Short mmCIF file of C-alpha atoms (C1' of nucleotides) in Angstrom, two decimals:
data_model
loop_
_atom_site.label_atom_id
_atom_site.label_comp_id
_atom_site.label_asym_id
_atom_site.label_seq_id
_atom_site.Cartn_x
_atom_site.Cartn_y
_atom_site.Cartn_z
CA UNK A 60 -2.42 29.51 -1.87
CA UNK A 61 -1.37 26.17 -4.03
CA UNK A 62 1.55 24.78 -1.07
CA UNK A 63 1.59 24.42 2.60
CA UNK A 64 5.04 23.86 4.78
CA UNK A 65 3.83 22.63 8.10
CA UNK A 66 6.38 22.41 10.70
CA UNK A 67 5.21 20.45 13.35
CA UNK A 68 5.86 20.06 16.94
CA UNK A 69 7.94 17.14 16.55
CA UNK A 70 9.28 17.30 13.05
CA UNK A 71 8.60 19.04 9.65
CA UNK A 72 5.16 18.12 7.27
CA UNK A 73 5.08 19.40 3.86
CA UNK A 74 1.03 19.94 3.00
CA UNK A 75 -0.06 19.85 -0.50
CA UNK A 76 -2.71 22.17 -0.44
CA UNK A 77 -6.14 21.00 1.02
CA UNK A 78 -5.18 17.83 2.03
CA UNK A 79 -4.39 16.24 4.84
CA UNK A 80 -1.35 14.09 5.66
CA UNK A 81 -2.67 10.77 5.62
CA UNK A 82 -0.51 9.40 8.26
CA UNK A 83 2.29 10.42 12.36
CA UNK A 84 4.36 7.50 13.11
CA UNK A 85 4.13 7.48 16.46
CA UNK A 86 6.62 8.76 17.32
CA UNK A 87 5.59 11.77 16.21
CA UNK A 88 7.54 12.17 13.24
CA UNK A 89 5.64 12.98 9.89
CA UNK A 90 5.38 10.74 7.19
CA UNK A 91 3.65 12.27 4.10
CA UNK A 92 1.12 9.79 2.96
CA UNK A 93 0.18 10.27 -0.76
CA UNK A 94 -2.47 7.34 -1.83
CA UNK A 95 -5.59 6.50 -3.78
CA UNK A 96 -6.09 9.25 -6.15
CA UNK A 97 -3.09 8.42 -7.39
CA UNK A 98 -4.04 4.17 -7.27
CA UNK A 99 -5.59 5.21 -10.41
CA UNK A 100 -1.96 6.05 -12.10
CA UNK A 101 -1.70 2.76 -14.39
CA UNK A 102 -5.06 3.47 -15.62
CA UNK A 103 -4.11 6.66 -16.89
CA UNK A 104 -0.43 5.45 -18.22
CA UNK A 105 -0.83 2.32 -19.07
CA UNK A 106 1.76 1.83 -20.52
CA UNK A 107 3.52 1.56 -17.07
CA UNK A 108 1.67 -0.99 -15.80
CA UNK A 109 3.03 -2.69 -19.29
CA UNK A 110 4.99 -6.42 -18.62
CA UNK A 111 6.99 -5.57 -21.55
CA UNK A 112 7.47 -1.82 -20.36
CA UNK A 113 8.56 -2.99 -17.11
CA UNK A 114 12.23 -0.98 -15.92
CA UNK A 115 13.03 -3.16 -13.75
CA UNK A 116 12.80 -6.39 -15.46
CA UNK A 117 16.48 -4.79 -17.12
CA UNK A 118 19.39 -5.34 -14.58
CA UNK A 119 22.89 -5.09 -15.56
CA UNK A 120 26.11 -7.62 -15.27
CA UNK A 121 26.24 -6.06 -11.25
CA UNK A 122 22.61 -8.03 -11.02
CA UNK A 123 21.16 -4.41 -10.12
CA UNK A 124 17.81 -3.12 -11.39
CA UNK A 125 17.95 -0.31 -13.26
CA UNK A 126 15.05 1.66 -12.51
CA UNK A 127 12.43 3.52 -14.32
CA UNK A 128 12.99 6.39 -17.25
CA UNK A 129 12.89 9.43 -16.87
CA UNK A 130 9.52 10.09 -18.11
CA UNK A 131 8.02 7.54 -15.83
CA UNK A 132 9.42 8.58 -13.02
CA UNK A 133 7.85 12.53 -14.21
CA UNK A 134 4.20 10.47 -15.20
CA UNK A 135 4.30 9.53 -11.55
CA UNK A 136 5.13 12.36 -10.57
CA UNK A 137 2.87 14.20 -12.39
CA UNK A 138 0.18 12.08 -10.94
CA UNK A 139 1.08 12.54 -7.58
CA UNK A 140 0.89 16.35 -8.56
CA UNK A 141 -3.02 15.42 -10.65
CA UNK A 142 -4.25 13.75 -7.53
CA UNK A 143 -5.46 17.17 -6.03
CA UNK A 144 -8.54 18.70 -8.08
CA UNK A 145 -7.29 21.26 -10.56
CA UNK A 146 -8.55 24.21 -9.40
CA UNK A 147 -5.93 22.62 -7.07
CA UNK A 148 -3.23 21.98 -8.38
CA UNK A 149 0.07 23.75 -7.27
CA UNK A 150 0.77 26.16 -9.80
CA UNK A 151 4.09 26.52 -12.09
CA UNK A 152 4.89 22.60 -10.57
CA UNK A 153 8.34 21.60 -12.42
CA UNK A 154 8.97 18.19 -11.65
CA UNK A 155 13.14 17.03 -11.96
CA UNK A 156 14.47 13.63 -11.72
CA UNK A 157 17.75 13.30 -10.49
CA UNK A 158 18.34 9.83 -12.01
CA UNK A 159 19.29 7.65 -9.56
CA UNK A 160 17.16 4.49 -8.98
CA UNK A 161 17.62 2.56 -5.51
CA UNK A 162 20.20 -1.51 -6.09
CA UNK A 163 18.23 -4.30 -5.06
CA UNK A 164 18.93 -4.16 -0.58
CA UNK A 165 18.62 -1.15 0.19
CA UNK A 166 15.36 -2.34 1.81
CA UNK A 167 12.00 -0.17 1.49
CA UNK A 168 12.19 -2.89 -0.97
CA UNK A 169 9.50 -4.10 -3.39
CA UNK A 170 8.30 -1.21 -5.78
CA UNK A 171 9.65 2.53 -6.17
CA UNK A 172 10.51 4.97 -7.77
CA UNK A 173 13.55 6.92 -5.78
CA UNK A 174 15.72 9.79 -7.21
CA UNK A 175 12.74 11.80 -7.40
CA UNK A 176 13.07 15.60 -6.97
CA UNK A 177 9.53 17.86 -6.86
CA UNK A 178 10.33 21.47 -7.48
CA UNK A 179 7.58 23.21 -6.00
CA UNK A 180 6.87 26.47 -6.73
CA UNK A 181 3.91 28.49 -6.75
CA UNK A 182 3.50 32.14 -5.90
CA UNK A 183 4.04 32.69 -2.30
CA UNK A 184 6.23 29.63 -1.72
CA UNK A 185 8.66 27.18 -3.19
CA UNK A 186 9.92 24.27 -1.84
CA UNK A 187 11.84 21.94 -2.56
CA UNK A 188 11.01 18.58 -2.61
CA UNK A 189 13.09 15.00 -2.74
CA UNK A 190 11.66 11.88 -1.75
CA UNK A 191 11.24 8.96 -3.55
CA UNK A 192 7.79 7.25 -4.32
CA UNK A 193 6.60 3.31 -4.32
CA UNK A 194 5.04 1.49 -7.66
CA UNK A 195 1.81 -0.28 -6.64
CA UNK A 196 2.93 -2.56 -8.91
CA UNK A 197 5.26 -6.21 -9.37
CA UNK A 198 8.73 -5.06 -10.35
CA UNK A 199 9.64 -8.83 -10.72
CA UNK A 200 11.00 -8.73 -7.65
CA UNK A 201 14.17 -7.13 -8.77
CA UNK A 202 13.86 -4.54 -5.48
CA UNK A 203 13.79 -5.83 -2.18
CA UNK A 204 10.24 -6.07 -0.60
CA UNK A 205 10.97 -4.78 2.59
CA UNK A 206 8.90 -2.75 3.55
CA UNK A 207 6.63 -3.88 6.39
CA UNK A 208 3.17 -4.10 5.66
CA UNK A 209 1.91 -2.32 8.32
CA UNK A 210 3.19 0.59 6.69
CA UNK A 211 1.87 -0.10 2.98
CA UNK A 212 -1.39 -0.71 4.68
CA UNK A 213 -0.97 2.54 6.83
CA UNK A 214 -1.63 5.04 4.00
CA UNK A 215 -4.95 2.89 2.54
CA UNK A 216 -7.91 4.76 1.27
CA UNK A 217 -8.51 8.20 0.03
CA UNK A 218 -6.48 9.65 1.68
CA UNK A 219 -5.81 13.20 -0.14
CA UNK A 220 -9.79 13.78 1.18
CA UNK A 221 -10.14 14.37 4.88
CA UNK A 222 -12.08 11.48 5.10
CA UNK A 223 -10.40 9.14 3.16
CA UNK A 224 -11.90 5.77 2.05
CA UNK A 225 -11.47 2.22 2.69
CA UNK A 226 -10.29 -1.13 1.55
CA UNK A 227 -7.82 0.59 -0.46
CA UNK A 228 -4.34 -0.79 -0.55
CA UNK A 229 -0.88 -0.82 -2.21
CA UNK A 230 -2.02 -3.49 -5.00
CA UNK A 231 -4.82 -0.73 -4.95
CA UNK A 232 -1.75 1.34 -6.72
CA UNK A 233 -1.23 2.81 -4.27
CA UNK A 234 1.30 5.17 -3.67
CA UNK A 235 3.66 5.94 -0.92
CA UNK A 236 5.50 8.98 -0.91
CA UNK A 237 7.70 9.63 1.68
CA UNK A 238 9.36 13.67 1.10
CA UNK A 239 12.97 14.19 2.70
CA UNK A 240 12.43 16.40 5.08
CA UNK A 241 16.54 17.37 5.57
CA UNK A 242 15.52 19.07 2.05
CA UNK A 243 12.34 20.54 3.11
CA UNK A 244 13.95 21.69 6.06
CA UNK A 245 16.86 22.96 5.42
CA UNK A 246 15.36 25.33 2.67
CA UNK A 247 14.94 28.92 3.66
CA UNK A 248 11.74 29.48 2.17
CA UNK A 249 9.38 27.25 4.23
CA UNK A 250 8.43 29.42 6.76
CA UNK A 251 6.81 31.79 4.09
CA UNK A 252 3.85 29.35 3.93
CA UNK A 253 3.09 30.13 7.06
CA UNK A 254 1.52 33.19 7.36
CA UNK A 255 -0.89 32.37 6.49
CA UNK A 256 -4.17 32.69 8.78
CA UNK A 257 -5.11 30.49 6.87
CA UNK A 258 -2.02 28.06 6.94
CA UNK A 259 -1.60 28.88 10.15
CA UNK A 260 -4.52 27.64 12.15
CA UNK A 261 -4.96 24.80 10.25
CA UNK A 262 -1.71 24.30 10.93
CA UNK A 263 -2.34 24.37 14.77
CA UNK A 264 -4.41 22.06 14.12
CA UNK A 265 -2.25 20.09 12.36
CA UNK A 266 0.15 19.96 15.56
CA UNK A 267 -1.88 19.29 17.82
CA UNK A 268 -3.43 17.34 16.85
CA UNK A 269 0.36 15.48 15.66
CA UNK A 270 1.59 15.62 18.77
CA UNK A 271 -0.20 12.65 19.93
CA UNK A 272 0.89 10.52 17.27
CA UNK A 273 -1.75 8.68 16.71
CA UNK A 274 -3.82 8.65 13.75
CA UNK A 275 -7.21 8.29 15.80
CA UNK A 276 -5.96 11.48 16.35
CA UNK A 277 -6.05 12.33 13.93
CA UNK A 278 -9.45 12.12 13.14
CA UNK A 279 -10.68 13.20 16.14
CA UNK A 280 -8.78 16.23 15.03
CA UNK A 281 -11.37 16.94 11.82
CA UNK A 282 -14.43 16.78 14.76
CA UNK A 283 -12.36 19.66 16.52
CA UNK A 284 -11.17 21.63 13.42
CA UNK A 285 -14.75 21.46 12.75
CA UNK A 286 -15.78 22.37 16.07
CA UNK A 287 -13.70 25.28 16.46
CA UNK A 288 -14.64 26.58 13.64
CA UNK A 289 -15.94 29.96 14.34
CA UNK A 290 -14.96 32.62 13.77
CA UNK A 291 -14.02 33.25 17.45
CA UNK A 292 -12.58 30.04 17.42
CA UNK A 293 -9.92 30.75 14.02
CA UNK A 294 -9.19 33.84 15.82
CA UNK A 295 -8.25 32.67 19.10
CA UNK A 296 -5.81 30.03 16.85
CA UNK A 297 -5.24 32.55 15.05
CA UNK A 298 -4.00 34.61 17.52
CA UNK A 299 -1.85 31.15 18.98
CA UNK A 300 -0.38 31.23 15.98
CA UNK A 301 0.67 34.29 14.95
CA UNK A 302 4.03 34.14 17.36
CA UNK A 303 5.62 31.36 14.73
CA UNK A 304 8.51 30.12 16.17
CA UNK A 305 6.93 26.92 13.21
CA UNK A 306 5.93 25.27 16.11
CA UNK A 307 6.29 26.51 19.40
CA UNK A 308 10.57 25.72 19.88
CA UNK A 309 13.25 27.96 18.53
CA UNK A 310 14.74 27.10 15.91
CA UNK A 311 17.89 25.65 18.08
CA UNK A 312 15.37 23.48 19.88
CA UNK A 313 13.71 22.37 16.36
CA UNK A 314 17.32 21.94 15.13
CA UNK A 315 17.58 19.24 17.69
CA UNK A 316 14.50 17.78 17.52
CA UNK A 317 14.67 17.79 14.00
CA UNK A 318 18.02 15.76 14.97
CA UNK A 319 16.78 13.76 17.40
CA UNK A 320 14.27 13.00 14.97
CA UNK A 321 15.86 12.32 11.60
CA UNK A 322 18.31 9.99 14.25
CA UNK A 323 15.39 7.83 15.70
CA UNK A 324 14.36 7.68 11.40
CA UNK A 325 17.23 6.44 10.59
CA UNK A 326 16.65 3.34 13.34
CA UNK A 327 13.59 2.86 11.59
CA UNK A 328 13.73 -1.01 11.05
CA UNK A 329 11.19 -1.81 8.02
CA UNK A 330 12.80 -5.16 6.89
CA UNK A 331 10.16 -8.56 6.40
CA UNK A 332 11.43 -10.52 6.62
CA UNK A 333 11.73 -13.09 3.68
CA UNK A 334 12.82 -16.49 4.46
CA UNK A 335 12.48 -17.79 0.42
CA UNK A 336 13.52 -15.59 -1.63
CA UNK A 337 12.13 -17.85 -4.23
CA UNK A 338 9.66 -17.78 -2.60
CA UNK A 339 8.64 -14.23 -3.48
CA UNK A 340 9.82 -14.34 -6.43
CA UNK A 341 7.35 -17.12 -7.41
CA UNK A 342 4.20 -14.81 -5.21
CA UNK A 343 5.28 -11.98 -7.57
CA UNK A 344 5.33 -13.85 -10.68
CA UNK A 345 1.87 -15.38 -9.77
CA UNK A 346 -0.87 -14.59 -12.10
CA UNK A 347 -3.60 -13.54 -9.77
CA UNK A 348 -7.29 -12.89 -10.01
CA UNK A 349 -8.71 -10.23 -7.31
CA UNK A 350 -5.52 -10.36 -5.84
CA UNK A 351 -5.74 -14.35 -4.91
CA UNK A 352 -3.76 -16.91 -6.53
CA UNK A 353 -4.84 -17.88 -9.62
CA UNK A 354 -4.20 -21.11 -11.43
CA UNK A 355 -1.65 -20.19 -13.96
CA UNK A 356 -4.03 -21.87 -16.56
CA UNK A 357 -6.67 -19.12 -15.84
CA UNK A 358 -4.15 -16.07 -15.97
CA UNK A 359 -4.70 -16.06 -19.89
CA UNK A 360 -8.60 -14.71 -18.08
CA UNK A 361 -6.90 -11.06 -18.04
CA UNK A 362 -8.42 -9.53 -21.23
CA UNK A 363 -11.36 -10.00 -21.48
CA UNK A 364 -11.86 -10.66 -25.32
CA UNK A 365 -14.47 -8.43 -27.16
CA UNK A 366 -17.86 -10.61 -27.90
CA UNK A 367 -16.60 -8.60 -31.53
CA UNK A 368 -13.65 -9.97 -32.39
CA UNK A 369 -14.81 -13.91 -31.83
CA UNK A 370 -15.31 -13.78 -35.38
CA UNK A 371 -11.96 -13.22 -36.10
CA UNK A 372 -11.04 -15.84 -33.72
CA UNK A 373 -8.65 -18.83 -34.23
CA UNK A 374 -9.12 -22.34 -33.97
CA UNK A 375 -7.15 -21.72 -31.18
CA UNK A 376 -8.17 -18.20 -29.36
CA UNK A 377 -11.33 -20.21 -29.94
CA UNK A 378 -10.53 -23.23 -27.18
CA UNK A 379 -8.87 -20.18 -25.29
CA UNK A 380 -12.16 -18.49 -25.06
CA UNK A 381 -13.85 -21.23 -24.61
CA UNK A 382 -11.33 -22.23 -21.28
CA UNK A 383 -11.94 -17.75 -20.25
CA UNK A 384 -15.56 -19.05 -21.53
CA UNK A 385 -15.51 -21.64 -18.20
CA UNK A 386 -13.70 -19.01 -15.69
CA UNK A 387 -16.19 -17.34 -16.26
CA UNK A 388 -19.32 -19.86 -15.58
CA UNK A 389 -18.54 -22.62 -12.99
CA UNK A 390 -16.29 -24.50 -14.97
CA UNK A 391 -13.59 -23.03 -12.05
CA UNK A 392 -16.66 -24.29 -9.35
CA UNK A 393 -16.28 -27.27 -10.81
CA UNK A 394 -13.04 -28.11 -10.40
CA UNK A 395 -12.95 -26.96 -6.91
CA UNK A 396 -15.67 -27.89 -5.57
CA UNK A 397 -17.88 -24.21 -5.26
CA UNK A 398 -14.44 -23.20 -3.00
CA UNK A 399 -14.34 -20.52 -5.52
CA UNK A 400 -17.55 -19.10 -5.63
CA UNK A 401 -16.30 -15.20 -4.82
CA UNK A 402 -14.41 -15.65 -7.37
CA UNK A 403 -16.37 -16.80 -10.12
CA UNK A 404 -18.58 -14.64 -9.30
CA UNK A 405 -17.08 -11.15 -9.93
CA UNK A 406 -15.46 -11.94 -12.85
CA UNK A 407 -17.85 -10.23 -15.03
CA UNK A 408 -17.85 -7.03 -12.61
CA UNK A 409 -14.75 -6.27 -11.28
CA UNK A 410 -12.23 -8.98 -11.44
CA UNK A 411 -9.17 -7.84 -12.30
CA UNK A 412 -6.21 -10.30 -13.95
CA UNK A 413 -3.19 -9.43 -13.81
CA UNK A 414 -0.85 -11.77 -16.95
CA UNK A 415 2.45 -12.24 -16.53
CA UNK A 416 3.46 -13.58 -18.68
CA UNK A 417 5.59 -17.42 -18.62
"C1'" DC B 238 -28.89 10.21 27.14
"C1'" DA B 239 -29.74 6.12 24.25
"C1'" DT B 240 -29.69 4.62 19.61
"C1'" DA B 241 -28.64 3.26 14.74
"C1'" DG B 242 -26.27 4.31 10.94
"C1'" DC B 243 -21.92 5.14 9.05
"C1'" DG B 244 -17.39 5.48 7.89
"C1'" DG B 245 -12.36 4.40 8.58
"C1'" DG B 246 -8.55 1.05 9.90
"C1'" DG B 247 -6.54 -3.64 11.48
"C1'" DA B 248 -6.15 -7.80 11.46
"C1'" DG B 249 -7.04 -11.99 9.04
"C1'" DA B 250 -8.96 -14.94 5.34
"C1'" DC B 251 -7.95 -16.49 0.32
"C1'" DC B 252 -6.28 -17.92 -2.82
"C1'" DA B 253 -1.42 -22.30 -5.86
"C1'" DC B 254 1.74 -23.70 -6.21
"C1'" DA B 255 6.91 -23.86 -5.97
"C1'" DC B 256 9.62 -24.15 -2.52
"C1'" DT B 257 11.51 -27.45 1.83
"C1'" DG B 258 12.31 -31.36 4.97
"C1'" DC B 259 11.27 -35.28 6.22
"C1'" DC B 260 10.59 -40.37 5.88
"C1'" DG B 261 10.82 -45.39 3.95
"C1'" DC B 262 13.05 -47.85 0.53
"C1'" DC C 166 25.78 -44.92 4.00
"C1'" DT C 167 24.09 -42.70 -0.32
"C1'" DG C 168 20.74 -41.64 -3.18
"C1'" DC C 169 16.26 -41.90 -4.76
"C1'" DG C 170 11.01 -40.92 -5.17
"C1'" DG C 171 6.78 -39.57 -2.45
"C1'" DC C 172 4.35 -36.54 0.46
"C1'" DA C 173 2.98 -32.89 3.81
"C1'" DG C 174 4.06 -28.65 5.35
"C1'" DT C 175 5.21 -24.77 4.47
"C1'" DG C 176 5.36 -19.30 2.37
"C1'" DT C 177 4.69 -15.90 -0.68
"C1'" DG C 178 2.05 -11.34 -1.96
"C1'" DG C 179 -2.32 -8.12 -3.23
"C1'" DT C 180 -7.23 -8.16 -2.07
"C1'" DC C 181 -11.56 -8.33 0.15
"C1'" DT C 182 -14.44 -9.18 3.92
"C1'" DC C 183 -14.88 -8.66 8.86
"C1'" DC C 184 -15.33 -6.40 13.15
"C1'" DC C 185 -14.13 -3.00 16.11
"C1'" DC C 186 -14.26 1.99 17.33
"C1'" DG C 187 -15.65 6.36 17.20
"C1'" DC C 188 -18.87 9.76 15.19
"C1'" DT C 189 -22.60 11.50 14.01
"C1'" DA C 190 -28.01 12.76 13.88
#
DNA sequence: CATAGCGGGGAGACCACACTGCCGC
DNA sequence: CTGCGGCAGTGTGGTCTCCCCGCTA
């Protein structure tokens, strides 16, 4: 069994393989967050992180940014799915791309691919997914960044792993994937996976946990699941869930709750007020060193040149190398009175350089 | 039962600098 | 009154650090 679809008390929840959902919104409606293993997406597909390959840098006469190419979206979707262990990868996964892109100002701005359709086919089920995938990179401010920071932070960590991992954030390359439950719910086959005792058990745990709408409770739920992992507990849970009406509600009740959820979802306000769009554009384009704004003249620290190449450098390149070296070894500290000690001291190990070119 | 250790998550700091608004001339 | 220059303050986003809380040994 490769794909489970859980329908929770208050909404639907698509659950892929053994991975746990990352977040359940406070109103009990489930938002699904994929994340951290995908954070390395652009390490795997460097072309997606190539400024010269930026699909959003192109705009039509109306100023509407073009979206990602189909290949990019498919690559993103493939990565989304490939984040699971190989043995758990979706079987027979097919990825479609409807070619639609968000125009600027659609909310949820920032960096995301839209119109991404996933059609997941497994031995037991066939689940259609339609949603959007946020991309963890700068698209030159072509799309408004209206996602609340809290939302973006919320999926941090190795959410694909049950225990997760801290420290992640959007900038680390996180994906934000929100399935469109409209599509999922309307799939007539979504109940089929629930025939599995294993999934029934887990769905039961999820239901208990998610009804609180609290991620902290989700964590407690893990403990609960462990505590109930005895055969007796499992059997009990299975018996409880065997009368599945997809949750404890009838079809009509479920429909009502889902419509309620949809209405509530549509009223969500994820807008982050940007007082000065120009500042956002500047901030988006500003070079960074480990997330911090860096001086413009430090931007060429981005690509540390291998020592072997120094023999062929020109004079100008040698000068650049000298600046680059200074950035590594105290030149910056001298300039800033040591305020940047952390930055300077970390260059060699894990500095992440972003160069957007001017 | 008490304690230490561990891990996850939230909040906030940090950075550079274009831009804004105010003031004086 | 208008225009200009100078100055201080503001705002922007990605990453990291600190701290709190819950769980486990």
